[in-house]
Coordinates of C-alpha atoms and ligand atoms in Angstrom, one line a residue:
X50 CA 4.9 19.0 -45.0
X51 CA 3.6 16.0 -43.1
X52 CA 0.6 14.3 -44.7
X53 CA -0.7 12.4 -41.7
X54 CA -4.3 12.6 -42.9
X55 CA -4.1 11.9 -46.6
X56 CA -7.2 10.1 -47.8
X57 CA -8.9 10.7 -44.4
X58 CA -12.3 12.3 -43.9
X59 CA -12.3 14.5 -40.8
X60 CA -15.6 15.8 -39.3
X61 CA -15.0 18.9 -37.1
X62 CA -17.8 20.5 -35.1
X63 CA -17.5 24.2 -34.2
X64 CA -15.2 25.1 -37.0
X65 CA -16.7 28.5 -38.0
X66 CA -14.3 30.3 -35.7
X67 CA -11.5 30.0 -33.2
X68 CA -9.7 26.7 -32.4
X69 CA -12.0 24.6 -34.5
X70 CA -11.4 26.8 -37.6
X71 CA -7.6 26.6 -37.1
X72 CA -7.7 22.8 -36.5
X73 CA -10.0 22.2 -39.6
X74 CA -7.5 24.1 -41.8
X75 CA -4.5 22.3 -40.3
X76 CA -6.2 18.9 -41.0
X77 CA -6.6 20.0 -44.6
X78 CA -3.0 21.1 -44.8
X79 CA -2.0 17.6 -43.8
X80 CA -4.1 16.0 -46.6
X81 CA -7.6 15.6 -45.1
X82 CA -11.0 16.3 -46.6
X83 CA -13.1 18.0 -44.1
X84 CA -16.8 18.2 -43.1
X85 CA -17.8 21.0 -40.8
X86 CA -20.8 20.9 -38.5
X87 CA -21.6 24.3 -37.0
X88 CA -24.7 26.4 -36.3
X89 CA -22.9 29.5 -37.7
X90 CA -21.7 30.1 -41.2
X91 CA -18.3 28.4 -41.7
X92 CA -17.8 29.6 -45.3
X93 CA -14.5 31.4 -44.4
X94 CA -13.1 28.1 -43.2
X95 CA -14.5 26.3 -46.2
X96 CA -12.8 28.8 -48.6
X97 CA -9.4 28.4 -46.8
X98 CA -9.7 24.6 -47.1
X99 CA -10.7 24.6 -50.7
X100 CA -7.7 26.9 -51.5
X101 CA -5.5 24.0 -50.2
X102 CA -7.1 21.7 -52.9
X103 CA -9.1 19.7 -50.3
X104 CA -12.8 18.9 -50.2
X105 CA -14.8 20.8 -47.6
X106 CA -18.6 20.7 -47.0
X107 CA -20.3 22.9 -44.4
X108 CA -23.4 21.6 -42.6
X109 CA -25.4 24.2 -40.7
X110 CA -26.6 22.3 -37.6
X111 CA -27.0 22.8 -33.9
X112 CA -25.4 20.0 -31.9
X113 CA -28.4 20.0 -29.5
X114 CA -30.8 19.0 -32.3
X115 CA -30.9 15.2 -32.3
X116 CA -32.6 14.7 -35.6
X117 CA -30.5 17.3 -37.4
X118 CA -27.3 15.8 -36.0
X119 CA -28.3 12.3 -37.2
X120 CA -29.2 13.6 -40.6
X121 CA -26.1 15.8 -40.9
X122 CA -23.7 13.0 -39.9
X123 CA -25.4 10.6 -42.3
X124 CA -25.1 13.1 -45.2
X125 CA -21.4 13.8 -44.3
X126 CA -20.6 10.1 -44.2
X127 CA -22.5 9.3 -47.4
X128 CA -20.3 11.8 -49.3
X129 CA -17.4 9.6 -48.4
X130 CA -18.9 6.1 -49.0
X131 CA -20.0 5.9 -45.3
X132 CA -16.6 6.8 -43.8
X133 CA -15.8 9.3 -41.1
X134 CA -12.2 8.6 -40.1
X135 CA -11.7 11.3 -37.4
X136 CA -14.2 13.2 -35.3
X137 CA -13.2 16.4 -33.6
X138 CA -15.9 17.4 -31.0
X139 CA -15.0 21.0 -30.6
X140 CA -18.3 23.0 -30.6
X141 CA -18.7 24.7 -27.3
X142 CA -20.4 27.4 -25.4
X143 CA -18.8 29.6 -22.7
X144 CA -21.8 29.2 -20.4
X145 CA -23.2 31.8 -18.1
X146 CA -21.6 33.8 -15.2
X147 CA -23.4 33.0 -12.0
X148 CA -22.6 31.6 -8.6
X149 CA -24.4 28.3 -8.1
X150 CA -26.7 29.9 -5.4
X151 CA -28.0 32.2 -8.1
X152 CA -28.0 29.8 -11.1
X153 CA -31.2 29.7 -13.2
X154 CA -31.9 26.2 -14.2
X155 CA -32.4 27.1 -17.9
X156 CA -28.8 28.6 -18.0
X157 CA -27.3 25.4 -16.4
X158 CA -29.3 23.2 -18.8
X159 CA -28.3 25.2 -21.9
X160 CA -24.6 24.9 -21.3
X161 CA -24.9 21.1 -20.5
X162 CA -27.0 20.6 -23.6
X163 CA -24.4 22.2 -25.9
X164 CA -21.1 21.1 -24.4
X165 CA -22.0 17.6 -23.1
X166 CA -25.2 16.3 -24.7
X167 CA -24.3 17.8 -28.1
X168 CA -21.0 16.0 -28.0
X169 CA -22.7 12.8 -27.0
X170 CA -25.2 13.2 -29.9
X171 CA -22.6 13.8 -32.6
X172 CA -20.4 11.0 -31.3
X173 CA -23.3 8.6 -31.1
X174 CA -24.2 9.3 -34.7
X175 CA -20.6 8.8 -35.9
X176 CA -19.7 5.7 -33.9
X177 CA -21.6 3.1 -36.0
X178 CA -19.6 4.2 -39.1
X179 CA -16.3 3.9 -37.3
X180 CA -17.3 0.5 -35.9
X181 CA -18.2 -0.7 -39.4
X182 CA -14.8 0.5 -40.6
X183 CA -13.0 -1.1 -37.7
X184 CA -11.0 2.1 -37.0
X185 CA -11.4 5.7 -35.9
X186 CA -10.1 8.5 -33.7
X187 CA -12.2 10.9 -31.7
X188 CA -10.9 14.0 -30.0
X189 CA -13.0 16.3 -27.8
X190 CA -12.2 19.8 -26.7
X191 CA -12.5 19.9 -22.9
X192 CA -10.8 22.6 -20.9
X193 CA -8.4 23.3 -18.1
X194 CA -11.6 23.7 -16.0
X195 CA -12.2 20.0 -16.7
X196 CA -9.6 19.5 -14.0
X197 CA -10.5 22.2 -11.4
X198 CA -13.3 24.4 -10.2
X199 CA -13.9 28.1 -11.2
X200 CA -16.3 30.4 -9.4
X201 CA -19.1 31.8 -11.5
X202 CA -18.7 29.0 -14.1
X203 CA -20.3 25.9 -12.6
X204 CA -22.3 25.2 -15.7
X205 CA -19.3 25.3 -18.0
X206 CA -16.9 23.6 -15.5
X207 CA -19.3 20.7 -15.0
X208 CA -19.9 20.3 -18.7
X209 CA -16.2 20.0 -19.3
X210 CA -15.5 17.6 -16.3
X211 CA -18.3 15.5 -17.7
X212 CA -16.6 15.4 -21.1
X213 CA -13.6 13.7 -19.6
X214 CA -16.0 11.0 -18.1
X215 CA -17.5 10.6 -21.5
X216 CA -14.1 10.3 -23.1
X217 CA -12.9 7.6 -20.7
X218 CA -16.2 5.7 -21.1
X219 CA -16.1 5.9 -24.9
X220 CA -12.5 4.7 -24.8
X221 CA -13.4 1.6 -22.8
X222 CA -16.5 0.9 -24.9
X223 CA -14.7 1.2 -28.2
X224 CA -11.1 0.0 -27.8
X225 CA -12.1 -3.4 -29.1
X226 CA -13.3 -1.7 -32.3
X227 CA -9.9 -0.1 -32.8
X228 CA -11.4 3.3 -32.1
X229 CA -9.4 5.7 -29.8
X230 CA -11.1 8.4 -27.9
X231 CA -9.1 11.3 -26.3
X232 CA -9.5 14.9 -25.2
X233 CA -7.5 18.1 -25.1
X234 CA -7.6 20.5 -22.1
X235 CA -6.6 24.0 -23.3
X236 CA -5.8 26.8 -21.0
X237 CA -7.0 30.3 -22.0
X238 CA -6.6 30.5 -25.8
X239 CA -5.7 33.8 -27.4
X240 CA -8.7 35.1 -29.5
X241 CA -12.0 36.8 -29.5
X242 CA -13.7 34.3 -27.2
X243 CA -11.3 34.7 -24.3
X244 CA -11.6 38.5 -24.4
X245 CA -15.3 38.0 -24.0
X246 CA -14.9 35.5 -21.1
X247 CA -12.4 37.8 -19.3
X248 CA -14.8 40.8 -19.7
X249 CA -17.6 38.8 -18.0
X250 CA -15.2 37.7 -15.2
X251 CA -14.1 41.3 -14.7
X252 CA -17.7 42.4 -14.4
X253 CA -18.9 39.8 -12.0
X254 CA -15.7 39.8 -9.9
X255 CA -15.5 43.7 -9.8
X256 CA -12.0 43.7 -11.3
X257 CA -10.5 45.5 -14.3
X258 CA -10.0 43.5 -17.5
X259 CA -6.2 44.1 -17.2
X260 CA -6.2 42.6 -13.7
X261 CA -8.1 39.5 -14.8
X262 CA -5.7 39.0 -17.8
X263 CA -2.6 39.4 -15.6
X264 CA -3.9 37.0 -12.9
X265 CA -4.7 34.4 -15.6
X266 CA -1.4 34.8 -17.4
X267 CA 0.5 34.6 -14.1
X268 CA -1.3 31.3 -13.2
X269 CA 0.7 29.6 -15.9
X270 CA 4.4 29.1 -15.4
X271 CA 5.0 30.0 -19.0
X272 CA 3.2 33.3 -18.2
X273 CA 1.0 33.5 -21.3
X274 CA -2.1 32.2 -22.9
X275 CA -1.9 29.5 -25.5
X276 CA -2.3 29.9 -29.3
X277 CA -5.0 28.1 -31.3
X278 CA -2.3 26.4 -33.3
X279 CA -0.8 24.9 -30.1
X280 CA -4.2 23.4 -29.3
X281 CA -4.5 22.1 -32.9
X282 CA -1.1 20.5 -32.6
X283 CA -2.4 18.3 -29.7
X284 CA -5.7 17.6 -31.6
X285 CA -3.8 16.4 -34.7
X286 CA -1.4 14.3 -32.7
X287 CA -4.3 12.6 -30.9
X288 CA -6.2 12.0 -34.1
X289 CA -3.1 10.6 -35.9
X290 CA -1.4 7.2 -35.8
X291 CA 1.5 8.9 -33.8
X292 CA -0.7 8.4 -30.7
X293 CA -1.7 4.8 -31.6
X294 CA -1.2 3.6 -28.0
X295 CA -3.2 6.4 -26.4
X296 CA -6.9 6.2 -25.5
X297 CA -9.0 7.6 -22.7
X298 CA -6.4 10.4 -22.2
X299 CA -6.7 14.1 -21.8
X300 CA -3.7 16.3 -22.8
X301 CA -3.3 19.6 -21.1
X302 CA -2.2 22.5 -23.3
X303 CA -2.1 25.2 -20.7
X304 CA 1.4 26.7 -20.5
X305 CA 2.0 24.5 -17.5
X306 CA -0.6 25.6 -15.0
X307 CA -2.0 22.1 -14.9
X308 CA 0.5 19.3 -14.4
X309 CA -1.6 16.3 -13.6
Ligands
NAD437 N1 -11.0 29.9 -26.0 C1 -10.5 29.4 -24.8 O1 -9.8 30.0 -24.1 C2 -10.9 27.9 -24.5 C3 -10.2 27.3 -23.4 C4 -10.5 26.0 -23.1 C5 -11.5 25.3 -23.9 N2 -12.0 25.9 -24.9 C6 -13.0 25.1 -25.7 O2 -12.5 25.1 -27.1 C7 -13.6 24.9 -28.0 C8 -13.5 26.0 -29.1 O3 -13.6 27.2 -28.4 P1 -13.2 28.6 -29.1 O4 -12.4 29.3 -28.1 O5 -12.6 28.3 -30.5 O6 -14.6 29.3 -29.3 P2 -15.4 29.9 -30.5 O7 -16.6 30.5 -29.8 O8 -14.5 30.8 -31.3 O9 -15.8 28.7 -31.3 C9 -16.8 27.8 -30.9 C10 -17.5 27.2 -32.2 O10 -18.5 26.3 -31.8 C11 -19.7 26.7 -32.5 N3 -20.9 26.3 -31.7 C12 -21.2 26.8 -30.5 N4 -22.4 26.3 -30.1 C13 -22.8 25.4 -31.1 C14 -24.0 24.6 -31.3 N5 -24.9 24.5 -30.4 N6 -24.0 23.8 -32.4 C15 -23.1 23.9 -33.3 N7 -22.0 24.7 -33.2 C16 -21.9 25.4 -32.1 C17 -19.6 28.2 -32.8 O11 -20.4 28.6 -33.8 C18 -18.1 28.3 -33.1 O12 -17.8 28.1 -34.4 C19 -14.9 25.0 -27.1 O13 -15.4 23.7 -26.8 C20 -14.4 25.7 -25.8 O14 -15.2 25.4 -24.7 C21 -11.8 27.2 -25.3

């Protein structure tokens, strides 16, 4: 087993479920101690990590809450003598399902607040610690829709395009501090969340769930959705020294339906 993260402290947001949960456990399998910031209970993730003999602390926190984010990041860092070696910005919300002409402002604002502003707030709180340590790696979970449009999902789409702008800007601002900042762009990921997303699309588009799934699978040359572990592979690579010459990049993990 590779131990790319031995003696590292990794902070993962949105690790109660889904991709973040799988990634947090994978970091622990490779030697990391993990802090989790999530607004849901992440006790299942914590138990899995502790079974591996690694430290794990769960902080119940909403990424939209500026003060709570600052306090949580300070507490998490203090438990490791001020260090956060890796930040995985993964907490995310699917958004709402409206055409722009019908979009209520509060729905738009909610999605941007979680996916974009929340990512900025957590990153802003972590950065001074990485700058002091003169090293760090940040990986944010964007999406295939950070590179294309998708009807009924403007709030989500725009939040994820903006994450790539934030990623490139952070990469430029922090390269001199030896901090690398990258993103992953997953295609549809097998799991509960995508079933819910497809059900919403089927409803607003007047299609069957089976037709939505078939169309989305066929959009990828590999003709399938991706697995959470396949997204975690890209996250761990971008967080590790194996990607030491990469910053400001966004890796597609889509079964091939995005090639730029
Ligand atoms: N599932 C997919 O098909 C897919 C595709 C592309 C990108 N993504 C992105 O991957 C990331 C993980 O998604 P997932 O599929 O594992 O979803 P998920 O819903 O299973 O997990 C999201 C996690 O984020 C947490 N979270 C949500 N809002 C939060 C908030 N305000 N504060 C703190 N925590 C919050 C949730 O509690 C949960 O643990 C998201 O950023 C999502 O946009 C998912």
